[in-house]
CSV table of C-alpha atoms in Angstrom, one decimal:
chain,number,residue,atom,x,y,z
A,1,GLY,CA,-1.5,6.8,19.3
A,2,ALA,CA,1.2,4.6,18.0
A,3,GLY,CA,1.1,3.7,14.2
A,4,VAL,CA,2.4,0.6,12.7
A,5,SER,CA,6.0,0.0,13.2
A,6,GLN,CA,8.5,-2.2,11.4
A,7,SER,CA,12.0,-3.3,12.1
A,8,PRO,CA,14.6,-3.4,10.8
A,9,ARG,CA,14.2,-0.4,8.6
A,10,TYR,CA,17.0,-1.5,6.4
A,11,LYS,CA,18.6,-4.9,5.9
A,12,VAL,CA,21.4,-5.9,3.8
A,13,ALA,CA,21.8,-9.7,3.2
A,14,LYS,CA,24.2,-11.9,1.1
A,15,ARG,CA,22.4,-14.0,-1.5
A,16,GLY,CA,21.5,-17.3,0.2
A,17,GLN,CA,21.1,-15.9,3.7
A,18,ASP,CA,17.6,-16.0,5.6
A,19,VAL,CA,16.0,-12.9,6.8
A,20,ALA,CA,13.2,-12.1,9.2
A,21,LEU,CA,11.0,-8.9,9.0
A,22,ARG,CA,9.0,-7.8,11.8
A,23,CYS,CA,5.8,-5.8,12.0
A,24,ASP,CA,4.0,-4.4,15.0
A,25,PRO,CA,0.6,-3.3,13.9
A,26,ILE,CA,-1.6,-0.8,15.7
A,27,SER,CA,-3.0,-2.1,18.9
A,28,GLY,CA,-6.1,-4.0,18.7
A,29,HIS,CA,-6.1,-4.2,14.9
A,30,VAL,CA,-7.6,-7.6,13.6
A,31,SER,CA,-6.3,-7.4,9.9
A,32,LEU,CA,-2.7,-7.5,9.0
A,33,PHE,CA,-1.3,-7.3,5.3
A,34,TRP,CA,2.2,-7.6,3.8
A,35,TYR,CA,3.0,-5.9,0.6
A,36,GLN,CA,6.3,-5.9,-1.5
A,37,GLN,CA,7.2,-2.8,-3.3
A,38,ALA,CA,9.8,-2.9,-6.1
A,39,LEU,CA,11.5,0.5,-7.1
A,40,GLY,CA,9.3,2.7,-9.1
A,41,GLN,CA,6.3,0.4,-8.6
A,42,GLY,CA,3.1,0.4,-6.6
A,43,PRO,CA,3.1,-2.1,-3.7
A,44,GLU,CA,1.9,-5.7,-4.5
A,45,PHE,CA,0.0,-7.9,-2.1
A,46,LEU,CA,1.9,-10.7,-0.4
A,47,THR,CA,-0.4,-12.1,2.5
A,48,TYR,CA,-3.2,-11.3,4.8
A,49,PHE,CA,-4.0,-12.2,8.5
A,50,GLN,CA,-7.1,-12.0,10.4
A,51,ASN,CA,-6.0,-12.3,13.9
A,52,GLU,CA,-3.7,-15.3,14.0
A,53,ALA,CA,-5.2,-16.9,10.9
A,54,GLN,CA,-3.5,-16.4,7.5
A,55,LEU,CA,-6.5,-16.2,5.2
A,56,ASP,CA,-4.7,-15.4,2.1
A,57,LYS,CA,-1.1,-16.1,1.1
A,58,SER,CA,-1.8,-16.0,-2.8
A,59,GLY,CA,0.8,-13.1,-3.4
A,60,LEU,CA,3.7,-15.0,-1.9
A,61,PRO,CA,6.2,-15.4,-4.8
A,62,SER,CA,7.7,-18.7,-3.8
A,63,ASP,CA,7.9,-21.2,-1.0
A,64,ARG,CA,10.9,-19.4,0.2
A,65,PHE,CA,8.5,-16.8,1.6
A,66,PHE,CA,6.8,-17.5,4.9
A,67,ALA,CA,4.6,-15.2,7.1
A,68,GLU,CA,3.2,-15.9,10.5
A,69,ARG,CA,1.3,-14.0,13.2
A,70,PRO,CA,1.1,-16.6,16.0
A,71,GLU,CA,-0.6,-14.6,18.8
A,72,GLY,CA,-2.7,-12.4,16.5
A,73,SER,CA,-0.7,-9.1,17.1
A,74,VAL,CA,3.1,-9.0,15.9
A,75,SER,CA,3.7,-10.6,12.7
A,76,THR,CA,7.1,-11.8,11.0
A,77,LEU,CA,7.9,-12.2,7.3
A,78,LYS,CA,10.6,-14.6,6.7
A,79,ILE,CA,12.6,-15.2,3.6
A,80,GLN,CA,14.8,-18.1,3.1
A,81,ARG,CA,17.9,-18.3,0.9
A,82,THR,CA,17.4,-14.8,-0.4
A,83,GLN,CA,17.9,-13.9,-4.0
A,84,GLN,CA,18.8,-10.5,-5.7
A,85,GLU,CA,15.2,-10.4,-7.1
A,86,ASP,CA,13.9,-10.2,-3.5
A,87,SER,CA,15.4,-6.7,-3.1
A,88,ALA,CA,12.5,-4.6,-2.4
A,89,VAL,CA,10.7,-2.6,0.3
A,90,TYR,CA,8.3,-4.6,2.3
A,91,LEU,CA,5.4,-2.8,3.8
A,92,CYS,CA,3.1,-4.0,6.5
A,93,ALA,CA,-0.4,-2.6,7.0
A,94,SER,CA,-3.1,-3.1,9.5
A,95,SER,CA,-6.9,-2.4,9.7
A,96,SER,CA,-9.2,-2.3,12.7
A,97,ARG,CA,-11.9,-4.8,11.9
A,98,THR,CA,-12.3,-6.4,8.5
A,99,SER,CA,-10.3,-6.4,5.5
A,100,TRP,CA,-12.1,-3.7,3.7
A,101,ASP,CA,-11.5,-1.1,6.6
A,102,GLU,CA,-9.0,1.7,5.9
A,103,GLN,CA,-5.4,0.1,6.0
A,104,PHE,CA,-2.5,2.0,7.7
A,105,PHE,CA,0.9,1.5,6.8
A,106,GLY,CA,4.2,1.2,8.4
A,107,PRO,CA,7.5,2.8,7.2
A,108,GLY,CA,8.7,-0.4,5.5
A,109,THR,CA,11.8,-2.5,5.5
A,110,ARG,CA,14.1,-1.9,2.8
A,111,LEU,CA,15.9,-5.1,1.9
A,112,THR,CA,18.9,-5.3,-0.3
A,113,VAL,CA,20.3,-8.8,-1.5
A,114,LEU,CA,23.9,-8.6,-2.6
B,1,LYS,CA,-8.0,-9.8,-12.0
B,2,GLN,CA,-8.0,-6.2,-10.9
B,3,GLU,CA,-5.7,-3.8,-12.7
B,4,VAL,CA,-5.2,-0.1,-11.7
B,5,THR,CA,-3.7,2.6,-13.8
B,6,GLN,CA,-2.6,6.0,-13.0
B,7,ILE,CA,-1.6,8.3,-16.0
B,8,PRO,CA,0.6,10.5,-16.3
B,9,ALA,CA,3.6,9.0,-14.3
B,10,ALA,CA,4.6,12.3,-13.3
B,11,LEU,CA,3.3,16.0,-13.2
B,12,SER,CA,4.9,19.2,-12.5
B,13,VAL,CA,2.9,22.3,-11.8
B,14,PRO,CA,3.4,25.8,-10.5
B,15,GLU,CA,2.5,26.6,-6.8
B,16,GLY,CA,-1.2,27.6,-6.3
B,17,GLU,CA,-2.8,25.5,-9.0
B,18,ASN,CA,-5.6,23.4,-8.6
B,19,LEU,CA,-5.1,19.9,-10.1
B,20,VAL,CA,-6.5,16.6,-10.6
B,21,LEU,CA,-5.0,13.1,-10.3
B,22,ASN,CA,-6.7,10.2,-12.2
B,23,CYS,CA,-7.0,6.7,-11.4
B,24,SER,CA,-8.8,4.0,-13.4
B,25,PHE,CA,-9.6,0.4,-12.4
B,26,THR,CA,-10.8,-2.6,-14.4
B,27,ASP,CA,-13.0,-4.4,-12.1
B,28,SER,CA,-16.0,-2.2,-10.8
B,29,ALA,CA,-16.9,-4.6,-8.0
B,30,ILE,CA,-14.8,-2.9,-5.4
B,31,TYR,CA,-15.3,-2.5,-1.7
B,32,ASN,CA,-13.5,0.8,-1.4
B,33,LEU,CA,-10.7,3.0,-2.8
B,34,GLN,CA,-8.1,4.4,-1.0
B,35,TRP,CA,-5.7,7.2,-2.0
B,36,PHE,CA,-2.2,7.4,-0.4
B,37,ARG,CA,0.7,9.7,-0.3
B,38,GLN,CA,4.4,8.4,-0.4
B,39,ASP,CA,7.3,10.7,0.2
B,40,PRO,CA,10.8,9.3,-1.0
B,41,GLY,CA,12.0,6.6,1.1
B,42,LYS,CA,8.9,6.5,3.3
B,43,GLY,CA,5.8,4.4,3.9
B,44,LEU,CA,2.4,5.2,2.7
B,45,THR,CA,0.1,7.8,4.4
B,46,SER,CA,-3.6,7.3,3.9
B,47,LEU,CA,-5.3,10.4,2.5
B,48,LEU,CA,-8.8,9.4,1.8
B,49,LEU,CA,-11.0,6.3,1.8
B,50,ILE,CA,-14.2,6.1,-0.3
B,51,GLN,CA,-16.5,3.4,0.4
B,52,SER,CA,-18.2,1.8,-2.8
B,53,SER,CA,-21.5,3.3,-1.6
B,54,GLN,CA,-20.1,6.8,-1.6
B,55,ARG,CA,-19.5,9.4,-4.5
B,56,GLU,CA,-16.8,11.3,-2.8
B,57,GLN,CA,-14.7,12.2,0.4
B,58,THR,CA,-13.1,15.5,1.4
B,59,SER,CA,-10.3,16.4,3.8
B,60,GLY,CA,-9.0,19.8,3.9
B,61,ARG,CA,-7.8,20.9,0.4
B,62,LEU,CA,-8.3,17.3,-0.9
B,63,ASN,CA,-11.3,15.8,-2.5
B,64,ALA,CA,-11.5,12.4,-4.0
B,65,SER,CA,-14.5,11.2,-6.1
B,66,LEU,CA,-15.5,7.6,-7.2
B,67,ASP,CA,-17.4,6.5,-10.3
B,68,LYS,CA,-17.7,2.7,-10.0
B,69,SER,CA,-19.8,2.3,-13.2
B,70,SER,CA,-17.0,3.9,-15.2
B,71,GLY,CA,-14.0,2.5,-13.1
B,72,ARG,CA,-12.6,5.9,-12.2
B,73,SER,CA,-11.5,8.0,-9.3
B,74,THR,CA,-10.1,11.2,-9.1
B,75,LEU,CA,-8.1,13.2,-6.4
B,76,TYR,CA,-8.6,16.8,-6.6
B,77,ILE,CA,-6.0,19.1,-4.9
B,78,ALA,CA,-6.9,22.7,-4.3
B,79,ALA,CA,-4.3,25.5,-4.2
B,80,SER,CA,-1.3,23.3,-4.5
B,81,GLN,CA,1.8,23.9,-2.4
B,82,PRO,CA,5.4,22.8,-2.5
B,83,GLY,CA,4.8,20.6,0.3
B,84,ASP,CA,2.2,18.7,-1.6
B,85,SER,CA,5.3,17.4,-3.7
B,86,ALA,CA,5.1,13.5,-3.4
B,87,THR,CA,4.0,10.2,-5.1
B,88,TYR,CA,0.2,9.8,-5.0
B,89,LEU,CA,-1.1,6.2,-5.3
B,90,CYS,CA,-4.5,4.9,-5.5
B,91,ALA,CA,-5.5,1.3,-4.6
B,92,ALA,CA,-8.8,-0.6,-5.3
B,93,ASN,CA,-9.9,-3.1,-2.4
B,94,THR,CA,-12.0,-5.8,-4.3
B,95,GLY,CA,-12.4,-7.7,-1.1
B,96,ALA,CA,-12.6,-11.1,-2.6
B,97,ASN,CA,-9.1,-11.9,-1.2
B,98,SER,CA,-8.8,-8.9,0.9
B,99,LYS,CA,-6.0,-7.2,-0.9
B,100,LEU,CA,-5.5,-3.8,-2.1
B,101,THR,CA,-4.5,-3.5,-5.8
B,102,PHE,CA,-2.3,-0.4,-6.3
B,103,GLY,CA,-1.5,1.8,-9.3
B,104,LYS,CA,2.0,2.6,-10.0
B,105,GLY,CA,1.5,6.2,-8.8
B,106,ILE,CA,1.8,9.7,-9.9
B,107,THR,CA,4.8,11.7,-9.0
B,108,LEU,CA,3.9,15.3,-8.3
B,109,SER,CA,6.2,18.1,-8.2
B,110,VAL,CA,4.9,21.6,-7.3
B,111,ARG,CA,7.2,24.3,-8.2
B,112,PRO,CA,7.5,27.5,-5.9
């Protein structure tokens, strides 16, 4: 079956622009996660949804970052007024039931802020 | 706060060698530990998941072990091949806030 998909795969933004990154989880997966991966580093947790409820947003680096999953399936990560330090790969993952099930990752969106 | 460490950062071995990748974590109260493979410019591919109640998991030439009391996990790769060249990351799920805490990864190069 289809895995986790993300779009766009690459995004170049000028500093100050707003961007929206989309994640389509595996169909039927309850849990959805966003991670940020800087070059040469491991991914770092941003936020977690169980269905449409955002249960943990402790990893969001600033109030410029906002995530939503209004119908409990597709999720969007929005970054307002992008800064150069926001340049990274943004990874989405989903798991079938609970947060401690195996997480399956999408290919990521590489964001470059000029 | 959970911290995950993977040492060394890079490893180069000749084809056919058996090898062990190490992962250590500071908080033993984990729900599970997951090993991933990442190819350049790609996302993460899940290799093995070990629940906290398990000691090891096997998939083909891969075997992962978990020792919660010592805060360690190892990924054993048998008969390495050039196609195994990639970055291998381990991640601990502490469950309290549902997140995976990752190490920085070990970049493996298998020489033909």
